[in-house]
mmCIF file with all atom_site columns, C-alpha atoms in Angstrom:
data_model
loop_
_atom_site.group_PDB
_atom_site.id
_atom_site.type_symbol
_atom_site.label_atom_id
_atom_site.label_alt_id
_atom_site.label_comp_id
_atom_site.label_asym_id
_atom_site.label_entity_id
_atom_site.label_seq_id
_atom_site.pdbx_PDB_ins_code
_atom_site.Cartn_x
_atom_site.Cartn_y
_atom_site.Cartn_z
_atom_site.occupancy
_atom_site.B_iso_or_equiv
_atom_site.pdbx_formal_charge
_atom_site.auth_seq_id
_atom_site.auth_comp_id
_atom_site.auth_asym_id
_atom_site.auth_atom_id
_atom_site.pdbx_PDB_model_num
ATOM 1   C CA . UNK A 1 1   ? 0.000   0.000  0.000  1.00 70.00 ? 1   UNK A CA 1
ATOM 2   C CA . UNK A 1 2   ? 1.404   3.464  -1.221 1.00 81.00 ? 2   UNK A CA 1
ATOM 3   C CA . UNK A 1 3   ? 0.282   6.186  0.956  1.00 83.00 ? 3   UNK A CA 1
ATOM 4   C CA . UNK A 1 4   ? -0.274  9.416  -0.603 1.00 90.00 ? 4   UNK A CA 1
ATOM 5   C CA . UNK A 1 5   ? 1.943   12.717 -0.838 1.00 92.00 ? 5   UNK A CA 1
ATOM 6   C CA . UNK A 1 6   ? -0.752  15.583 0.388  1.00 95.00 ? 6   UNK A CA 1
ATOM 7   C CA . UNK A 1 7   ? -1.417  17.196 3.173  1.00 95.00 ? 7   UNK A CA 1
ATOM 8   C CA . UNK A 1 8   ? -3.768  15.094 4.803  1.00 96.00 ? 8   UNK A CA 1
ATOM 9   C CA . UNK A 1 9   ? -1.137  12.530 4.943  1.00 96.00 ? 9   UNK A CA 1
ATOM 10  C CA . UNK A 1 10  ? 0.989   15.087 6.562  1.00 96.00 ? 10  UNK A CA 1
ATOM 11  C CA . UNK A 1 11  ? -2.016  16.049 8.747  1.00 96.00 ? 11  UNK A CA 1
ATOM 12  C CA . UNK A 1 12  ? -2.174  11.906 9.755  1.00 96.00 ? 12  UNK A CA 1
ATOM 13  C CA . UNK A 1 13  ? 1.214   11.728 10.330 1.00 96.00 ? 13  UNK A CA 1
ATOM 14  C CA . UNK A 1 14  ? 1.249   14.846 12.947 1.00 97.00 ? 14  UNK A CA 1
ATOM 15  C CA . UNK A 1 15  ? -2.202  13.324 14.696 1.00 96.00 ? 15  UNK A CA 1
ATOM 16  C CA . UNK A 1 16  ? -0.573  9.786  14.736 1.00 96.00 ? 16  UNK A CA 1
ATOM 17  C CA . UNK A 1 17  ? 2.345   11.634 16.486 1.00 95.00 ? 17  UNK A CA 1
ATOM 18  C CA . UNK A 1 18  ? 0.824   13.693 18.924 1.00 94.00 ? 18  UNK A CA 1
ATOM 19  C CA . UNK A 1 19  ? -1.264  10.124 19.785 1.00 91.00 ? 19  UNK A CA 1
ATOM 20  C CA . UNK A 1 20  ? 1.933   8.586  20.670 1.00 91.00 ? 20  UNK A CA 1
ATOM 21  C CA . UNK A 1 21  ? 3.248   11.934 22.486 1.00 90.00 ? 21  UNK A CA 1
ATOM 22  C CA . UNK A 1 22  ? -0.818  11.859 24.751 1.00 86.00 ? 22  UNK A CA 1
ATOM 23  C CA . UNK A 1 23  ? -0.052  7.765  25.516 1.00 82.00 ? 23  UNK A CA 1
ATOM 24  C CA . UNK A 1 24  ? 2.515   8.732  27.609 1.00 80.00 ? 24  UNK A CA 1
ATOM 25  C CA . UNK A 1 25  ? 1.788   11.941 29.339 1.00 82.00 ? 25  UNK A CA 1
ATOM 26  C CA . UNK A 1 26  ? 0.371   11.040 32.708 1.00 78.00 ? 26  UNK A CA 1
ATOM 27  C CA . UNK A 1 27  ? -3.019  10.854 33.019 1.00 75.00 ? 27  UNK A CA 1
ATOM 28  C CA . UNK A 1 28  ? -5.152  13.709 34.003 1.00 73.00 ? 28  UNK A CA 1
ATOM 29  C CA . UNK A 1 29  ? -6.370  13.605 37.340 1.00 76.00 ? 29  UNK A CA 1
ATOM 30  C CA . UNK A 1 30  ? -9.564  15.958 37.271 1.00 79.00 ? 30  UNK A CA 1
ATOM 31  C CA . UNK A 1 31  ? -12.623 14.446 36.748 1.00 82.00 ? 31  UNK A CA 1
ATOM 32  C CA . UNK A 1 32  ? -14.088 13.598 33.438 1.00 81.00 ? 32  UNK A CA 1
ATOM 33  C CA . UNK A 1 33  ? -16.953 15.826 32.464 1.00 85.00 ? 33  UNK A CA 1
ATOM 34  C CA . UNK A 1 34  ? -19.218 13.072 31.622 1.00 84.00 ? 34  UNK A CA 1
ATOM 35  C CA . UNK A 1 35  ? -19.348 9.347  32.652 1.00 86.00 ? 35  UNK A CA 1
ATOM 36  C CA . UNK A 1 36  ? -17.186 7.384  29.887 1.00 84.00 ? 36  UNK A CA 1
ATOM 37  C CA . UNK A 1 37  ? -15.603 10.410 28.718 1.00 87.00 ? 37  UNK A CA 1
ATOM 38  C CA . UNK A 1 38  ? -12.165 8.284  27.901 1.00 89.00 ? 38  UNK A CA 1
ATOM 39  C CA . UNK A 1 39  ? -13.985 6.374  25.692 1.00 93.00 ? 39  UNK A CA 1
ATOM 40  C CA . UNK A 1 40  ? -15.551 9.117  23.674 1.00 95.00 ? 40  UNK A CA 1
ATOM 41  C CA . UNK A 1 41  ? -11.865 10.628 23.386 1.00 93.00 ? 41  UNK A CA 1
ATOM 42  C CA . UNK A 1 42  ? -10.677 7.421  22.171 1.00 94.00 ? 42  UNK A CA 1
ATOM 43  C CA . UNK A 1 43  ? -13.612 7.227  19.218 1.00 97.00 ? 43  UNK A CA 1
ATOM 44  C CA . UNK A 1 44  ? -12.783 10.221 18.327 1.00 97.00 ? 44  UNK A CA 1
ATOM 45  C CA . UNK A 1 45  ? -8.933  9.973  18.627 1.00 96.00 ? 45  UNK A CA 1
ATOM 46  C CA . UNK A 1 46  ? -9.278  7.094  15.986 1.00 97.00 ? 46  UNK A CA 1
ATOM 47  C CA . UNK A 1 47  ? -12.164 8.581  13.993 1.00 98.00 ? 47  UNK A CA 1
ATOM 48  C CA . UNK A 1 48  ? -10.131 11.649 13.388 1.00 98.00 ? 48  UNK A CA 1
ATOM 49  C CA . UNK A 1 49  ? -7.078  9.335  12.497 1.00 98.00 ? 49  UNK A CA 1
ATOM 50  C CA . UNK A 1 50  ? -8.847  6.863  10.100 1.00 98.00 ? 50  UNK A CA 1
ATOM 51  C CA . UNK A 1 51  ? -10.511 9.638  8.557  1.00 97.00 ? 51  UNK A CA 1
ATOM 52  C CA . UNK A 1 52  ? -7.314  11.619 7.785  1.00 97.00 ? 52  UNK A CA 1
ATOM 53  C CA . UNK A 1 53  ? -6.165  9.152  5.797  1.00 97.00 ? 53  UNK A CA 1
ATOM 54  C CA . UNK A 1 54  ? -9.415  8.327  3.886  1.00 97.00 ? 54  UNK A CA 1
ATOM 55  C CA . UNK A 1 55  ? -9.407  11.796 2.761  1.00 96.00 ? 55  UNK A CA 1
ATOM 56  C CA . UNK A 1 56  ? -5.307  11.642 2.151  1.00 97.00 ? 56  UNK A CA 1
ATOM 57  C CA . UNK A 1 57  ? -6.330  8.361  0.056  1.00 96.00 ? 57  UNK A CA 1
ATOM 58  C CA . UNK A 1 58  ? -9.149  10.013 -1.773 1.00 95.00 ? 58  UNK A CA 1
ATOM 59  C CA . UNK A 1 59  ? -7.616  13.688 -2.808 1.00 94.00 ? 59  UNK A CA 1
ATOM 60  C CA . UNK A 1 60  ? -4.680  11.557 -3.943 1.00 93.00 ? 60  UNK A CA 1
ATOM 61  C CA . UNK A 1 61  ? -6.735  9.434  -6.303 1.00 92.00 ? 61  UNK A CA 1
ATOM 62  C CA . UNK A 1 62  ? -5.858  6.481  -4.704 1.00 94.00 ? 62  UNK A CA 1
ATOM 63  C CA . UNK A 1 63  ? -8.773  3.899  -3.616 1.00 94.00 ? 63  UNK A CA 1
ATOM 64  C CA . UNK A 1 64  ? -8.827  3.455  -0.036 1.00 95.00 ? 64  UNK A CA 1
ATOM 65  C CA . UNK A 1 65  ? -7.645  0.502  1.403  1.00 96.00 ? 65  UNK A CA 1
ATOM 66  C CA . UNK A 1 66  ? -10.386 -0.453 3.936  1.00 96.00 ? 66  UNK A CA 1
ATOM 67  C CA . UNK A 1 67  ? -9.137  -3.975 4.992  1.00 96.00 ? 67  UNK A CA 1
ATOM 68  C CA . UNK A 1 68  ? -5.930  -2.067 5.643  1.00 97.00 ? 68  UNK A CA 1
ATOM 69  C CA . UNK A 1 69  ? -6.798  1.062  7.213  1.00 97.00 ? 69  UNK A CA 1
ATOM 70  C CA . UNK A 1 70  ? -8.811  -1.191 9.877  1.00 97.00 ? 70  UNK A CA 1
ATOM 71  C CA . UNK A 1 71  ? -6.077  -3.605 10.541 1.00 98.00 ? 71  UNK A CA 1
ATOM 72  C CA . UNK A 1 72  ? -3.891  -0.850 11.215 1.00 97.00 ? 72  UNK A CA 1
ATOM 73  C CA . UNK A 1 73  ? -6.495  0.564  13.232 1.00 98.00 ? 73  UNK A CA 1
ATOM 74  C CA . UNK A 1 74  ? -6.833  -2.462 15.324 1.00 98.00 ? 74  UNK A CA 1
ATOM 75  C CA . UNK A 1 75  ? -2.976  -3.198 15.424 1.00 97.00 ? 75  UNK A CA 1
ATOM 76  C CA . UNK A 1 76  ? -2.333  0.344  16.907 1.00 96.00 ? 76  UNK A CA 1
ATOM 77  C CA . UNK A 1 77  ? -5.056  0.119  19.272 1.00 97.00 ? 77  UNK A CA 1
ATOM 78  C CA . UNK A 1 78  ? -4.097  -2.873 21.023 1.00 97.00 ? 78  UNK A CA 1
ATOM 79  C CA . UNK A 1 79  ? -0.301  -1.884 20.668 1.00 95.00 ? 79  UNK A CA 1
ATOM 80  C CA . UNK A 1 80  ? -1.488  1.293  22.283 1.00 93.00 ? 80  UNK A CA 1
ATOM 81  C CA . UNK A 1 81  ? -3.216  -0.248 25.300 1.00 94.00 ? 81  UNK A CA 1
ATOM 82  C CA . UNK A 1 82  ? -0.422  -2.669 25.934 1.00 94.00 ? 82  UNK A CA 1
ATOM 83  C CA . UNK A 1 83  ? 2.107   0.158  25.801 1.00 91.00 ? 83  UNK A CA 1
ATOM 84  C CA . UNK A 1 84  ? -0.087  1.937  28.636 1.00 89.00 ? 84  UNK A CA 1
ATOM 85  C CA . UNK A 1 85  ? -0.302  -1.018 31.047 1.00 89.00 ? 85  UNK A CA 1
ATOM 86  C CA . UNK A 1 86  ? 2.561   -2.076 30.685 1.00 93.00 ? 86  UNK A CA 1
ATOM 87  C CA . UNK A 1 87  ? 5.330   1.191  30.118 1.00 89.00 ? 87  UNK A CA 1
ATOM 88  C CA . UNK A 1 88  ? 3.355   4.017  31.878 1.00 84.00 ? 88  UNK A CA 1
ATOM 89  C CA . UNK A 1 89  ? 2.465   4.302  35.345 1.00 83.00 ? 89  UNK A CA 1
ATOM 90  C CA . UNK A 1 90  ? -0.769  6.242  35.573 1.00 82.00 ? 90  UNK A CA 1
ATOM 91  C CA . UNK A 1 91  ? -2.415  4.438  32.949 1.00 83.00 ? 91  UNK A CA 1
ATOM 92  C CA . UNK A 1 92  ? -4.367  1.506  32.012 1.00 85.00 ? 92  UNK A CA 1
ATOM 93  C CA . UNK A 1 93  ? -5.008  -0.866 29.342 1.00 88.00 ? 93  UNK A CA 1
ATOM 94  C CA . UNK A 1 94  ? -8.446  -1.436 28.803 1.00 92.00 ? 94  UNK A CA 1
ATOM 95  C CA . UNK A 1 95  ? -10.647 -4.035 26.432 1.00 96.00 ? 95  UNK A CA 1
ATOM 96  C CA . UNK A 1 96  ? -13.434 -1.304 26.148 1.00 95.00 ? 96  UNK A CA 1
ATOM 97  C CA . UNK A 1 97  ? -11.195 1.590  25.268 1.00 95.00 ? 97  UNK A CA 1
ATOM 98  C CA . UNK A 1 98  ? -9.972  -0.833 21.782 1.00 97.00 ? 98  UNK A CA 1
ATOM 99  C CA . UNK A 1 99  ? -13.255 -1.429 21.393 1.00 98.00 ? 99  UNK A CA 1
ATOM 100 C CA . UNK A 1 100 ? -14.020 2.639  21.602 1.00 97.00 ? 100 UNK A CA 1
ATOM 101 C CA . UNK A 1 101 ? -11.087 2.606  19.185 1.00 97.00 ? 101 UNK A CA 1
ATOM 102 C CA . UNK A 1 102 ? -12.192 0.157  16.578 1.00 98.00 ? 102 UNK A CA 1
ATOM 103 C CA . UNK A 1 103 ? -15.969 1.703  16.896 1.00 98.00 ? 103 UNK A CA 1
ATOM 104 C CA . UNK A 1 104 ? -14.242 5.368  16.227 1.00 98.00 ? 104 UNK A CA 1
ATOM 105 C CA . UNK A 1 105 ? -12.190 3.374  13.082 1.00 98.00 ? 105 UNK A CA 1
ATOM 106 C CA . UNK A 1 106 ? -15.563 1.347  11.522 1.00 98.00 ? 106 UNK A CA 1
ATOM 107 C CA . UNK A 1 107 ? -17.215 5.156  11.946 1.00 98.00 ? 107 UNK A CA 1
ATOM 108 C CA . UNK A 1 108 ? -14.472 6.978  10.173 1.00 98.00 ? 108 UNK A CA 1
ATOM 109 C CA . UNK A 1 109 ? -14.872 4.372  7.440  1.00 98.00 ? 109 UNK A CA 1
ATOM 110 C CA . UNK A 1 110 ? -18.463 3.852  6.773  1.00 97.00 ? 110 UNK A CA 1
ATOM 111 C CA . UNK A 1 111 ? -18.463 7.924  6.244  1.00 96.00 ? 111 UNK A CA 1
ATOM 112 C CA . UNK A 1 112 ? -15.660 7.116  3.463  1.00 96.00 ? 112 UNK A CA 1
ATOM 113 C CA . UNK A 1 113 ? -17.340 5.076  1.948  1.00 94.00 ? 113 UNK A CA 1
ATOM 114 C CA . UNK A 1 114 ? -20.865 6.926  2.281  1.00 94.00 ? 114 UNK A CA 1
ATOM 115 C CA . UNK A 1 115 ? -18.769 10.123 0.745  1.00 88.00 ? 115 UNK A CA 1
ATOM 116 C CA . UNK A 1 116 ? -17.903 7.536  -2.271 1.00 83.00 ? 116 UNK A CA 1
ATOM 117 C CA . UNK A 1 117 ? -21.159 6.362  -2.555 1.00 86.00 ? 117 UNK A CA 1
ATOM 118 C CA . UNK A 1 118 ? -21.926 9.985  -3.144 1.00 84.00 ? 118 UNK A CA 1
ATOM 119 C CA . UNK A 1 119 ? -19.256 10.973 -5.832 1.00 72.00 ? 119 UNK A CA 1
#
């Protein structure tokens, strides 16, 4: 798979960055505004991500790569949990936050392929 040269790819590549950089800040200790707010930050930490690269995909001319895009989606987000339970010390690794993950992924790609639908 040959990712595009644009600037949503650019745009990915900063968000995937400043993910990694947020995995191992410590964790805030305030309290969420809402119940379950981690898990709304991680659907939309992925949704943003997946999408970013539909669109890099799609104003390159390229056909997105959906098997891909959500196997890298579902190899970061359990690489990402791991990483926090086991090389951080104020965070966890949690089944329902992959899960928020992959649901935040699936989203970003039915709207790709909704937008396609469209064209």
């Amino acid at each position: 798979m040959k990712l595009p040269r644009n600037h949503f790819a650019l745009l990915s590549a900063l968000w995937f960055a400043g993910g990694i950089y947020a995995l191992f800040r410590p964790a805030e200790t305030a309290p969420p505004p809402f119940p379950h707010f981690d898990k709304a930050a991680h659907l939309a930490l992925f949704f943003a991500q997946i999408w970013l690269l539909t669109k890099a995909f799609r104003t390159g001319k390229f056909p997105i790569p959906y098997r891909s895009l959500i196997a890298f989606a579902f190899c970061f987000a359990v690489v990402s949990e791991c990483a926090q339970a086991w090389f951080t010390a104020t965070r966890t690794g949690s089944l329902g936050d992959v899960l928020a993950d992959l649901t935040g992924a699936a989203l970003a790609l039915f709207t790709a392929r909704a937008a396609d639908r469209m064209d």
